[in-house]
Structure formats: structure tokens, C-alpha cells
mmCIF file of C-alpha atoms in Angstrom:
data_model
loop_
_atom_site.group_PDB
_atom_site.id
_atom_site.type_symbol
_atom_site.label_atom_id
_atom_site.label_comp_id
_atom_site.label_asym_id
_atom_site.label_seq_id
_atom_site.Cartn_x
_atom_site.Cartn_y
_atom_site.Cartn_z
ATOM 1 C CA MET A 1 87.711 -45.889 40.985
ATOM 2 C CA THR A 2 86.423 -46.694 37.555
ATOM 3 C CA ARG A 3 84.957 -50.105 38.501
ATOM 4 C CA LEU A 4 82.604 -48.114 40.727
ATOM 5 C CA LEU A 5 81.357 -45.712 38.026
ATOM 6 C CA LEU A 6 78.082 -46.026 36.164
ATOM 7 C CA LEU A 7 79.293 -45.932 32.652
ATOM 8 C CA THR A 8 76.817 -44.713 30.058
ATOM 9 C CA ALA A 9 77.340 -44.853 26.314
ATOM 10 C CA SER A 10 78.072 -41.415 24.888
ATOM 11 C CA ILE A 11 79.380 -39.958 21.576
ATOM 12 C CA PHE A 12 82.166 -37.413 21.927
ATOM 13 C CA ILE A 13 83.812 -35.070 19.443
ATOM 14 C CA ALA A 14 87.192 -36.658 18.957
ATOM 15 C CA TRP A 15 89.326 -33.639 18.355
ATOM 16 C CA ASN A 16 87.873 -31.958 21.403
ATOM 17 C CA LEU A 17 88.641 -34.705 23.793
ATOM 18 C CA GLN A 18 92.114 -35.544 22.474
ATOM 19 C CA ALA A 19 93.735 -32.173 22.546
ATOM 20 C CA GLN A 20 96.499 -33.437 24.895
ATOM 21 C CA THR A 21 96.874 -36.882 23.418
ATOM 22 C CA PRO A 22 100.219 -37.472 21.856
ATOM 23 C CA HIS A 23 100.530 -38.621 18.281
ATOM 24 C CA PRO A 24 103.579 -39.956 16.369
ATOM 25 C CA PRO A 25 106.205 -39.237 15.354
ATOM 26 C CA TYR A 26 107.469 -39.034 18.960
ATOM 27 C CA PRO A 27 110.757 -37.408 19.891
ATOM 28 C CA TYR A 28 111.648 -40.570 21.886
ATOM 29 C CA HIS A 29 111.619 -44.364 21.561
ATOM 30 C CA SER A 30 108.210 -46.159 21.962
ATOM 31 C CA ASP A 31 108.505 -49.891 22.100
ATOM 32 C CA SER A 32 105.635 -52.463 22.353
ATOM 33 C CA VAL A 33 106.642 -55.225 24.691
ATOM 34 C CA GLU A 34 105.200 -58.389 26.126
ATOM 35 C CA TYR A 35 106.128 -60.719 29.027
ATOM 36 C CA ASP A 36 104.677 -63.263 31.380
ATOM 37 C CA ASN A 37 104.525 -63.841 35.159
ATOM 38 C CA ALA A 38 106.516 -66.606 36.625
ATOM 39 C CA ASP A 39 103.920 -69.453 36.222
ATOM 40 C CA LYS A 40 102.733 -68.165 32.794
ATOM 41 C CA SER A 41 99.154 -67.629 34.024
ATOM 42 C CA VAL A 42 99.210 -63.889 33.258
ATOM 43 C CA HIS A 43 100.575 -62.464 29.990
ATOM 44 C CA LEU A 44 101.078 -58.732 30.074
ATOM 45 C CA ALA A 45 101.420 -56.346 27.080
ATOM 46 C CA ALA A 46 102.829 -52.807 27.446
ATOM 47 C CA THR A 47 104.462 -49.771 25.892
ATOM 48 C CA LEU A 48 107.863 -48.751 27.179
ATOM 49 C CA THR A 49 108.888 -45.183 26.217
ATOM 50 C CA TYR A 50 112.350 -43.731 26.844
ATOM 51 C CA PRO A 51 114.454 -40.820 25.501
ATOM 52 C CA GLU A 52 116.434 -41.120 22.319
ATOM 53 C CA LYS A 53 119.780 -40.396 23.824
ATOM 54 C CA GLY A 54 121.538 -41.176 27.077
ATOM 55 C CA GLY A 55 120.566 -43.638 29.748
ATOM 56 C CA PRO A 56 120.085 -45.823 31.560
ATOM 57 C CA PHE A 57 117.107 -43.724 32.686
ATOM 58 C CA PRO A 58 115.032 -43.522 35.908
ATOM 59 C CA ALA A 59 111.814 -45.196 35.208
ATOM 60 C CA ALA A 60 108.132 -45.284 36.304
ATOM 61 C CA ILE A 61 105.503 -48.009 36.014
ATOM 62 C CA LEU A 62 101.938 -46.565 35.537
ATOM 63 C CA ILE A 63 99.232 -48.471 37.429
ATOM 64 C CA THR A 64 95.644 -48.047 36.305
ATOM 65 C CA GLY A 65 92.598 -47.484 38.425
ATOM 66 C CA SER A 66 89.896 -50.158 39.146
ATOM 67 C CA GLY A 67 88.164 -51.983 36.337
ATOM 68 C CA THR A 68 89.672 -53.594 33.192
ATOM 69 C CA GLN A 69 91.603 -50.852 31.397
ATOM 70 C CA ASP A 70 94.034 -50.627 28.640
ATOM 71 C CA ARG A 71 97.628 -49.270 29.014
ATOM 72 C CA ASP A 72 96.536 -45.720 28.349
ATOM 73 C CA GLU A 73 93.823 -45.915 31.077
ATOM 74 C CA THR A 74 91.365 -44.989 28.314
ATOM 75 C CA LEU A 75 88.148 -43.595 29.759
ATOM 76 C CA PHE A 76 85.433 -41.277 28.519
ATOM 77 C CA GLY A 77 87.404 -40.601 25.306
ATOM 78 C CA HIS A 78 90.535 -39.576 27.326
ATOM 79 C CA ARG A 79 93.903 -41.378 27.462
ATOM 80 C CA PRO A 80 95.567 -39.974 30.607
ATOM 81 C CA PHE A 81 98.360 -42.486 30.907
ATOM 82 C CA ALA A 82 99.450 -41.717 27.232
ATOM 83 C CA VAL A 83 99.596 -38.046 28.306
ATOM 84 C CA ILE A 84 101.583 -38.776 31.487
ATOM 85 C CA ALA A 85 103.997 -41.105 29.669
ATOM 86 C CA ASP A 86 104.598 -38.561 26.883
ATOM 87 C CA TYR A 87 105.263 -35.729 29.388
ATOM 88 C CA LEU A 88 107.636 -37.689 31.598
ATOM 89 C CA THR A 89 109.582 -39.284 28.706
ATOM 90 C CA ARG A 90 110.149 -35.831 27.230
ATOM 91 C CA ARG A 91 111.531 -34.843 30.673
ATOM 92 C CA GLY A 92 114.046 -37.662 30.641
ATOM 93 C CA TYR A 93 112.317 -40.642 32.175
ATOM 94 C CA ALA A 94 111.512 -44.122 30.945
ATOM 95 C CA VAL A 95 107.838 -45.044 31.376
ATOM 96 C CA LEU A 96 106.185 -48.475 31.250
ATOM 97 C CA ARG A 97 102.300 -48.476 30.883
ATOM 98 C CA VAL A 98 100.619 -51.866 30.906
ATOM 99 C CA ASP A 99 97.314 -53.310 29.636
ATOM 100 C CA ASP A 100 95.338 -54.809 32.532
ATOM 101 C CA ARG A 101 94.397 -58.449 32.477
ATOM 102 C CA ASN A 102 92.014 -59.108 29.546
ATOM 103 C CA ALA A 103 92.545 -55.503 28.184
ATOM 104 C CA GLY A 104 94.387 -54.878 24.996
ATOM 105 C CA LEU A 105 96.868 -57.756 24.495
ATOM 106 C CA SER A 106 97.131 -58.846 28.179
ATOM 107 C CA THR A 107 95.424 -62.027 29.419
ATOM 108 C CA GLY A 108 94.659 -63.589 32.781
ATOM 109 C CA ASP A 109 91.862 -64.384 35.241
ATOM 110 C CA VAL A 110 89.885 -61.343 36.159
ATOM 111 C CA TYR A 111 86.755 -62.509 37.902
ATOM 112 C CA HIS A 112 88.612 -64.349 40.722
ATOM 113 C CA ALA A 113 91.403 -61.733 41.000
ATOM 114 C CA THR A 114 91.671 -59.166 43.804
ATOM 115 C CA THR A 115 93.684 -56.001 44.228
ATOM 116 C CA ALA A 116 96.419 -58.273 45.719
ATOM 117 C CA ASP A 117 96.605 -60.182 42.451
ATOM 118 C CA PHE A 118 96.873 -57.051 40.464
ATOM 119 C CA ALA A 119 99.697 -55.994 42.760
ATOM 120 C CA LYS A 120 101.456 -59.210 41.709
ATOM 121 C CA ASP A 121 101.142 -58.159 38.121
ATOM 122 C CA VAL A 122 102.865 -54.863 38.941
ATOM 123 C CA GLU A 123 105.640 -56.888 40.493
ATOM 124 C CA THR A 124 106.026 -58.849 37.355
ATOM 125 C CA SER A 125 106.316 -55.640 35.374
ATOM 126 C CA PHE A 126 108.857 -54.328 37.977
ATOM 127 C CA HIS A 127 111.113 -57.379 37.701
ATOM 128 C CA TRP A 128 110.915 -57.308 33.886
ATOM 129 C CA LEU A 129 111.823 -53.558 33.768
ATOM 130 C CA LYS A 130 114.817 -54.045 36.001
ATOM 131 C CA MET A 131 116.339 -56.204 33.304
ATOM 132 C CA GLN A 132 115.982 -53.613 30.485
ATOM 133 C CA LYS A 133 119.264 -52.056 29.409
ATOM 134 C CA GLN A 134 117.591 -48.709 28.884
ATOM 135 C CA VAL A 135 116.581 -48.404 32.573
ATOM 136 C CA ASP A 136 118.527 -47.729 35.787
ATOM 137 C CA PRO A 137 117.408 -50.667 38.007
ATOM 138 C CA THR A 138 118.040 -48.659 41.149
ATOM 139 C CA LYS A 139 115.553 -45.891 40.092
ATOM 140 C CA ILE A 140 112.284 -47.644 39.241
ATOM 141 C CA GLY A 141 109.259 -46.348 40.926
ATOM 142 C CA LEU A 142 105.441 -46.580 40.730
ATOM 143 C CA ILE A 143 102.838 -44.012 39.661
ATOM 144 C CA GLY A 144 99.336 -45.221 40.523
ATOM 145 C CA HIS A 145 95.933 -43.711 39.967
ATOM 146 C CA SER A 146 92.935 -44.504 42.182
ATOM 147 C CA GLU A 147 93.003 -48.220 42.840
ATOM 148 C CA GLY A 148 96.451 -48.132 41.188
ATOM 149 C CA ALA A 149 97.566 -45.807 43.895
ATOM 150 C CA MET A 150 96.345 -48.295 46.497
ATOM 151 C CA ILE A 151 98.383 -51.082 44.698
ATOM 152 C CA ALA A 152 101.644 -49.051 44.774
ATOM 153 C CA PRO A 153 102.183 -49.218 48.576
ATOM 154 C CA MET A 154 101.288 -52.916 48.550
ATOM 155 C CA VAL A 155 104.073 -53.518 46.010
ATOM 156 C CA ALA A 156 106.594 -51.123 47.804
ATOM 157 C CA ALA A 157 105.937 -52.806 51.077
ATOM 158 C CA GLN A 158 107.162 -56.081 49.643
ATOM 159 C CA ASN A 159 110.017 -54.670 47.613
ATOM 160 C CA ASN A 160 112.475 -52.366 49.272
ATOM 161 C CA ASP A 161 114.134 -51.507 45.961
ATOM 162 C CA ILE A 162 111.106 -49.536 44.776
ATOM 163 C CA ALA A 163 112.658 -46.129 44.303
ATOM 164 C CA PHE A 164 109.507 -43.851 44.689
ATOM 165 C CA ILE A 165 105.695 -43.698 44.699
ATOM 166 C CA ILE A 166 103.519 -41.067 43.212
ATOM 167 C CA ASN A 167 100.090 -41.537 44.522
ATOM 168 C CA LEU A 168 97.290 -39.987 42.293
ATOM 169 C CA ALA A 169 93.985 -39.925 44.270
ATOM 170 C CA GLY A 170 94.676 -43.115 46.234
ATOM 171 C CA ALA A 171 92.354 -44.043 49.059
ATOM 172 C CA LEU A 172 93.477 -45.494 52.450
ATOM 173 C CA ASP A 173 90.380 -47.586 53.249
ATOM 174 C CA GLY A 174 88.091 -49.267 50.774
ATOM 175 C CA TYR A 175 84.902 -49.383 52.792
ATOM 176 C CA ARG A 176 84.979 -45.768 53.870
ATOM 177 C CA THR A 177 85.839 -44.666 50.344
ATOM 178 C CA LEU A 178 82.758 -46.419 48.904
ATOM 179 C CA MET A 179 80.585 -44.711 51.458
ATOM 180 C CA TYR A 180 82.214 -41.359 50.519
ATOM 181 C CA GLN A 181 81.432 -42.084 46.847
ATOM 182 C CA THR A 182 77.765 -42.483 47.672
ATOM 183 C CA LEU A 183 77.508 -39.410 49.990
ATOM 184 C CA GLU A 184 79.563 -36.820 48.285
ATOM 185 C CA PRO A 185 77.751 -36.582 44.906
ATOM 186 C CA LEU A 186 74.465 -36.275 46.754
ATOM 187 C CA ARG A 187 75.728 -33.697 49.170
ATOM 188 C CA ARG A 188 77.136 -31.556 46.436
ATOM 189 C CA SER A 189 73.935 -31.718 44.396
ATOM 190 C CA HIS A 190 71.913 -30.561 47.553
ATOM 191 C CA THR A 191 69.895 -33.743 47.711
ATOM 192 C CA GLY A 192 67.324 -33.893 50.521
ATOM 193 C CA ASP A 193 68.255 -35.594 53.870
ATOM 194 C CA LEU A 194 65.642 -38.400 53.547
ATOM 195 C CA LEU A 195 67.017 -39.400 50.170
ATOM 196 C CA ILE A 196 70.615 -39.147 51.395
ATOM 197 C CA GLY A 197 69.718 -41.289 54.421
ATOM 198 C CA PHE A 198 68.172 -43.986 52.245
ATOM 199 C CA ALA A 199 71.152 -43.964 49.843
ATOM 200 C CA MET A 200 73.609 -44.380 52.793
ATOM 201 C CA PHE A 201 71.509 -47.178 54.383
ATOM 202 C CA LYS A 202 71.469 -48.982 51.015
ATOM 203 C CA GLU A 203 75.218 -48.708 50.470
ATOM 204 C CA ARG A 204 76.042 -49.786 54.007
ATOM 205 C CA MET A 205 73.637 -52.710 53.702
ATOM 206 C CA PHE A 206 75.291 -53.784 50.374
ATOM 207 C CA LEU A 207 78.803 -53.527 51.742
ATOM 208 C CA ASP A 208 78.211 -55.213 55.069
ATOM 209 C CA ASN A 209 76.498 -58.175 53.358
ATOM 210 C CA MET A 210 79.148 -58.363 50.638
ATOM 211 C CA LYS A 211 81.661 -58.778 53.393
ATOM 212 C CA LEU A 212 79.818 -61.716 54.911
ATOM 213 C CA ALA A 213 78.289 -63.530 51.929
ATOM 214 C CA THR A 214 80.109 -66.348 50.130
ATOM 215 C CA ASP A 215 77.820 -66.624 47.137
ATOM 216 C CA SER A 216 75.024 -64.722 45.481
ATOM 217 C CA ALA A 217 72.308 -66.737 47.120
ATOM 218 C CA GLY A 218 73.635 -65.978 50.595
ATOM 219 C CA PHE A 219 74.031 -62.286 49.644
ATOM 220 C CA MET A 220 70.394 -62.036 48.424
ATOM 221 C CA GLN A 221 69.163 -63.762 51.543
ATOM 222 C CA ARG A 222 70.825 -61.383 53.799
ATOM 223 C CA VAL A 223 69.861 -58.255 51.839
ATOM 224 C CA THR A 224 66.238 -59.502 51.697
ATOM 225 C CA HIS A 225 66.154 -59.701 55.465
ATOM 226 C CA ASP A 226 67.759 -56.241 55.975
ATOM 227 C CA TYR A 227 65.706 -54.425 53.280
ATOM 228 C CA GLU A 228 62.339 -55.839 54.368
ATOM 229 C CA ALA A 229 63.147 -54.788 57.871
ATOM 230 C CA TYR A 230 64.008 -51.317 56.790
ATOM 231 C CA TYR A 231 60.893 -50.986 54.729
ATOM 232 C CA ALA A 232 58.645 -52.256 57.447
ATOM 233 C CA ALA A 233 60.067 -49.776 59.953
ATOM 234 C CA ILE A 234 58.920 -46.706 57.921
ATOM 235 C CA PRO A 235 55.971 -45.277 59.869
ATOM 236 C CA ASP A 236 52.671 -45.316 57.952
ATOM 237 C CA SER A 237 52.421 -41.550 58.735
ATOM 238 C CA MET A 238 55.608 -40.993 56.689
ATOM 239 C CA ARG A 239 55.023 -43.274 53.661
ATOM 240 C CA SER A 240 54.227 -40.379 51.504
ATOM 241 C CA GLN A 241 57.582 -38.839 52.321
ATOM 242 C CA TYR A 242 59.409 -42.126 51.545
ATOM 243 C CA ALA A 243 57.623 -42.566 48.085
ATOM 244 C CA PHE A 244 61.092 -42.849 46.486
ATOM 245 C CA VAL A 245 61.852 -46.072 48.370
ATOM 246 C CA PRO A 246 60.995 -49.146 46.228
ATOM 247 C CA LYS A 247 58.786 -51.838 47.625
ATOM 248 C CA PRO A 248 60.897 -55.001 48.643
ATOM 249 C CA ASP A 249 59.761 -57.144 45.698
ATOM 250 C CA VAL A 250 60.648 -54.426 43.169
ATOM 251 C CA PHE A 251 63.994 -53.664 44.862
ATOM 252 C CA LEU A 252 65.045 -57.233 45.168
ATOM 253 C CA HIS A 253 63.997 -58.101 41.602
ATOM 254 C CA ALA A 254 66.138 -55.366 40.268
ATOM 255 C CA LEU A 255 69.139 -56.351 42.446
ATOM 256 C CA ALA A 256 69.105 -60.099 41.595
ATOM 257 C CA PRO A 257 70.778 -59.931 38.213
ATOM 258 C CA ILE A 258 73.934 -58.213 39.588
ATOM 259 C CA ALA A 259 74.200 -60.173 42.892
ATOM 260 C CA ASN A 260 76.835 -62.544 41.330
ATOM 261 C CA HIS A 261 79.011 -59.531 40.417
ATOM 262 C CA LEU A 262 78.733 -58.071 43.930
ATOM 263 C CA VAL A 263 80.184 -61.222 45.618
ATOM 264 C CA ALA A 264 83.218 -61.403 43.366
ATOM 265 C CA PRO A 265 86.494 -61.703 45.263
ATOM 266 C CA TRP A 266 87.604 -58.202 44.208
ATOM 267 C CA TRP A 267 84.812 -56.534 46.152
ATOM 268 C CA LYS A 268 85.325 -58.455 49.416
ATOM 269 C CA PHE A 269 89.035 -57.712 49.407
ATOM 270 C CA PHE A 270 88.523 -54.017 48.579
ATOM 271 C CA ILE A 271 85.941 -53.340 51.299
ATOM 272 C CA THR A 272 87.910 -55.218 53.974
ATOM 273 C CA THR A 273 91.234 -53.604 53.112
ATOM 274 C CA ASP A 274 92.888 -50.828 55.117
ATOM 275 C CA LEU A 275 96.305 -49.910 53.647
ATOM 276 C CA THR A 276 97.805 -48.685 56.914
ATOM 277 C CA PRO A 277 99.911 -51.889 57.361
ATOM 278 C CA TYR A 278 101.412 -51.468 53.864
ATOM 279 C CA TYR A 279 102.189 -47.818 54.261
ATOM 280 C CA GLU A 280 103.909 -48.576 57.594
ATOM 281 C CA LYS A 281 106.491 -50.672 55.643
ATOM 282 C CA VAL A 282 107.128 -48.067 52.844
ATOM 283 C CA ARG A 283 110.510 -46.435 53.054
ATOM 284 C CA CYS A 284 110.795 -44.796 49.568
ATOM 285 C CA PRO A 285 110.012 -41.091 48.787
ATOM 286 C CA VAL A 286 106.276 -40.607 48.291
ATOM 287 C CA LEU A 287 104.410 -37.831 46.499
ATOM 288 C CA LEU A 288 100.747 -37.679 47.334
ATOM 289 C CA LEU A 289 98.436 -35.784 44.877
ATOM 290 C CA GLY A 290 94.748 -35.241 44.762
ATOM 291 C CA GLY A 291 92.077 -32.771 43.489
ATOM 292 C CA ASP A 292 89.903 -30.872 45.933
ATOM 293 C CA LYS A 293 86.790 -31.513 43.737
ATOM 294 C CA ASP A 294 87.201 -35.299 43.738
ATOM 295 C CA ILE A 295 83.805 -37.038 44.512
ATOM 296 C CA GLN A 296 85.363 -40.572 44.465
ATOM 297 C CA VAL A 297 88.190 -40.267 46.991
ATOM 298 C CA ASP A 298 88.308 -38.046 50.121
ATOM 299 C CA ASN A 299 91.746 -36.689 49.235
ATOM 300 C CA ALA A 300 92.008 -34.048 51.937
ATOM 301 C CA THR A 301 91.485 -36.690 54.645
ATOM 302 C CA ASP A 302 93.340 -39.640 53.065
ATOM 303 C CA MET A 303 96.407 -37.751 52.074
ATOM 304 C CA THR A 304 96.875 -36.326 55.510
ATOM 305 C CA ALA A 305 96.396 -39.720 57.122
ATOM 306 C CA ILE A 306 98.743 -41.458 54.647
ATOM 307 C CA ALA A 307 101.464 -38.792 55.157
ATOM 308 C CA SER A 308 101.152 -39.155 58.903
ATOM 309 C CA ILE A 309 101.555 -42.978 58.718
ATOM 310 C CA LEU A 310 104.580 -42.668 56.543
ATOM 311 C CA LYS A 311 106.306 -40.074 58.749
ATOM 312 C CA ASP A 312 105.414 -41.942 61.906
ATOM 313 C CA HIS A 313 107.141 -45.050 60.501
ATOM 314 C CA ASN A 314 110.482 -43.364 59.484
ATOM 315 C CA ASP A 315 109.587 -42.364 55.846
ATOM 316 C CA LYS A 316 110.363 -38.655 56.072
ATOM 317 C CA ASN A 317 110.498 -37.911 52.329
ATOM 318 C CA VAL A 318 106.775 -37.334 51.913
ATOM 319 C CA GLU A 319 105.114 -34.484 49.940
ATOM 320 C CA THR A 320 101.408 -33.739 49.563
ATOM 321 C CA HIS A 321 99.483 -31.443 47.190
ATOM 322 C CA LEU A 322 95.700 -31.014 47.259
ATOM 323 C CA VAL A 323 95.294 -29.326 43.901
ATOM 324 C CA PRO A 324 92.451 -26.829 43.580
ATOM 325 C CA GLY A 325 89.673 -27.255 41.040
ATOM 326 C CA LEU A 326 90.492 -30.865 39.911
ATOM 327 C CA ASN A 327 88.231 -33.937 39.859
ATOM 328 C CA HIS A 328 89.170 -37.581 40.316
ATOM 329 C CA PHE A 329 90.884 -37.733 36.851
ATOM 330 C CA PHE A 330 92.781 -34.547 37.481
ATOM 331 C CA GLN A 331 90.806 -32.512 35.092
ATOM 332 C CA HIS A 332 89.732 -28.877 35.793
ATOM 333 C CA CYS A 333 86.054 -29.331 36.314
ATOM 334 C CA HIS A 334 82.787 -27.338 36.628
ATOM 335 C CA SER A 335 80.074 -29.589 38.134
ATOM 336 C CA CYS A 336 82.849 -32.207 38.787
ATOM 337 C CA ALA A 337 80.191 -34.922 38.505
ATOM 338 C CA VAL A 338 81.038 -38.320 36.934
ATOM 339 C CA GLN A 339 78.863 -37.388 33.954
ATOM 340 C CA GLU A 340 81.107 -34.449 33.233
ATOM 341 C CA TYR A 341 84.403 -36.285 32.868
ATOM 342 C CA GLY A 342 83.905 -37.059 29.120
ATOM 343 C CA LYS A 343 82.657 -33.629 28.231
ATOM 344 C CA LEU A 344 85.782 -31.916 29.412
ATOM 345 C CA GLU A 345 88.387 -31.019 26.746
ATOM 346 C CA GLU A 346 91.314 -31.432 29.236
ATOM 347 C CA THR A 347 92.693 -34.932 29.794
ATOM 348 C CA PHE A 348 95.140 -34.222 32.642
ATOM 349 C CA ALA A 349 95.963 -30.879 34.424
ATOM 350 C CA PRO A 350 99.303 -29.478 33.121
ATOM 351 C CA GLU A 351 100.286 -28.309 36.608
ATOM 352 C CA VAL A 352 100.042 -31.794 37.984
ATOM 353 C CA LEU A 353 102.277 -33.114 35.156
ATOM 354 C CA GLN A 354 104.852 -30.464 36.096
ATOM 355 C CA LEU A 355 104.481 -31.231 39.818
ATOM 356 C CA MET A 356 105.330 -34.902 39.089
ATOM 357 C CA ALA A 357 108.310 -34.249 36.921
ATOM 358 C CA ASP A 358 109.732 -31.541 39.053
ATOM 359 C CA TRP A 359 109.468 -33.737 42.150
ATOM 360 C CA LEU A 360 111.099 -36.588 40.322
ATOM 361 C CA ASP A 361 113.959 -34.326 39.226
ATOM 362 C CA LYS A 362 114.751 -33.224 42.766
ATOM 363 C CA THR A 363 114.038 -36.584 44.468
ATOM 364 C CA ILE A 364 115.211 -39.265 42.035
ATOM 365 C CA ARG A 365 117.477 -37.814 39.439
#
């Protein structure tokens, strides 16, 4: 979930990072399109690609992960959605990839928006795409990455004519996923137990108070109470072992500038959302994909749980693949830490592109 990453400014070698990025001329149509939601409060800009001959074509809407991202889901010098769209279009599918609100040419309120609002944007794209002559309106599905994979079942639960879902590293529960994102990088780096314990306390303290607070002042008041109590409970005999724990005044001074961000509606919705009720209503075919080196989503656990929910509620066409060696962005990785994403040459694993297209061929076409 890219909203949750600590992004640092880096300079990358362009040719190295864009080895998979498609460049014109393309052997297919690539149209820039724009459209609005029903009340004109959100304007969406996108690229629609589709084969040169034939049609109408089965189609996929690509849904970005968390944070404000452009239609290519550009991150760390990579453009994974451009790569996915290129591959699927060459395989005979139409693909719509869309700028998020306030990214690229799209506009709309972001600060007050939640995942549910972004799901409505996907519905807007879905209804627009159904009207396009190049597209088979009975064969339109959703391909979501990270938060986008959480949005897909929300949309499909409300729209029975969604033809399929491809879930790329989508979590089931927001709160548990954020706790996993705190623990897993520390665990893999062999961090000491005391530091891990402090990090988990701090994350839990943040999330619990983000649930309850209605404004930044209330959040800071609650965190102040909890942190001072934690600090005071450290025995004097162990102070030297807890030297990494900041004193309350230092900790709270550093936290105050970002408190307003932490009480934004998006956070409260995300950490209180369990997608089980949405998946219980999904009836279309679902492909669940994840990398086994992902430190942002617990794919092994979540994919198993999601598949079980779908099958228990009469969605029998479910397939899962936990792909070896891949990180959250479906790159073959080494350390698999967030800091490595931009250093890898690969944008998106070729075997996952083939898995998606082959599954679509047998399931949708």
C-alpha cells in the first residue's frame, strides 16, 4: 500500500528501470479519454487501449494502490500499469487505466475521501466503459493492486455484472495489515525483541487512537496519555536497554506535525474495514495473486482466507497463486525491502503477466 510507504527522493538510471515499459508506436489503439461522475464532482482522465482489429473485446479496469497515483501507477521509476495494459492488450483485451483524483488530469476531493469513495470512482469508470463500442459490456472486470485489490470486491459486491476480479496483493483486513507492515520488515531484518516490541506498541497505539479520535487535538491527547504511561512503566533497572525509546516530549513534538494527516477519513475507514462482507456477495470468477516475499500484505494468510470466504458463499470459480520470490510490486527481489523497489530493473514479473492473461483466456474469453 503505497500510502503507507516512507518515500525517499532518489535518482535512478532511466534505461535500467524502464526495460519493460512500452513505448510507441504500439501495435494497438491507445486513446486518451476523460469523463465525469454523475454529479460532476469528480473528473477522471484515463487511457483506453484495445486491439487494432476485431471486437468488441473483453475489458479490464486497472485500480491503483493507496496514495495519489497516475494511470500507470508510477512508483520508484516504474510504470507497472503501463506494462500490464500493454501485455493484456497484445493478448486481445481492452484495458482502461485511470489517473486517481488529483493525479495526472483527474480532479476531485482527496483529503475527505475514503476507500469507499474511490470505489465509486471505479464504478464511474465501469459504467463509462460499458458504453464504449470497442468493449463487450458483458465481459468487463477489475484488476486491482494493493488497496485497488481491496476496492475490487467492494465494487463487485454492488454490481453483479462485473465479469471477473484479479486481485494483486489485496489485504482482507486493514488493521491487521498495518500491523503486519510494521512487524514483517523488522522480523526479516532480525531486529531485537525489545525494539520490535516498542514498534508494535507504537503502531497499535496509533491505530487504536486513530479509530477513536475525531480531530488532531483529540488524537494527540489520547496518544500523550498512552505514551507517557508506556514510558513511565519502563523499570529504572532497564532504562539503559530501552535507550532507543524517545522521551515523551521528544516523541510528541515529532508526532504533532503529522497528526492532522493521521486523522484523515481515509485512515479511519481503512483501519476499521474488514472486506469479508463484500467478498460474501461476490459471484464472479476471482484470481488471487501474491508474492511470497511481500512485506506489506500477508498474502499467504489473506489469499487463503479470501478464497475460503468466496467458496463458502457459492463463488466456486476461485484460483490462487502465491508466487515465489516476488515483493509487493510483483518484482523478483533480493532483500525485498521497500528501499529496494526502485533499484530493481524489473517492473513486473513476466510469469504473473502470463498467469493473468492465461486465466482470462480460459475464464472470460
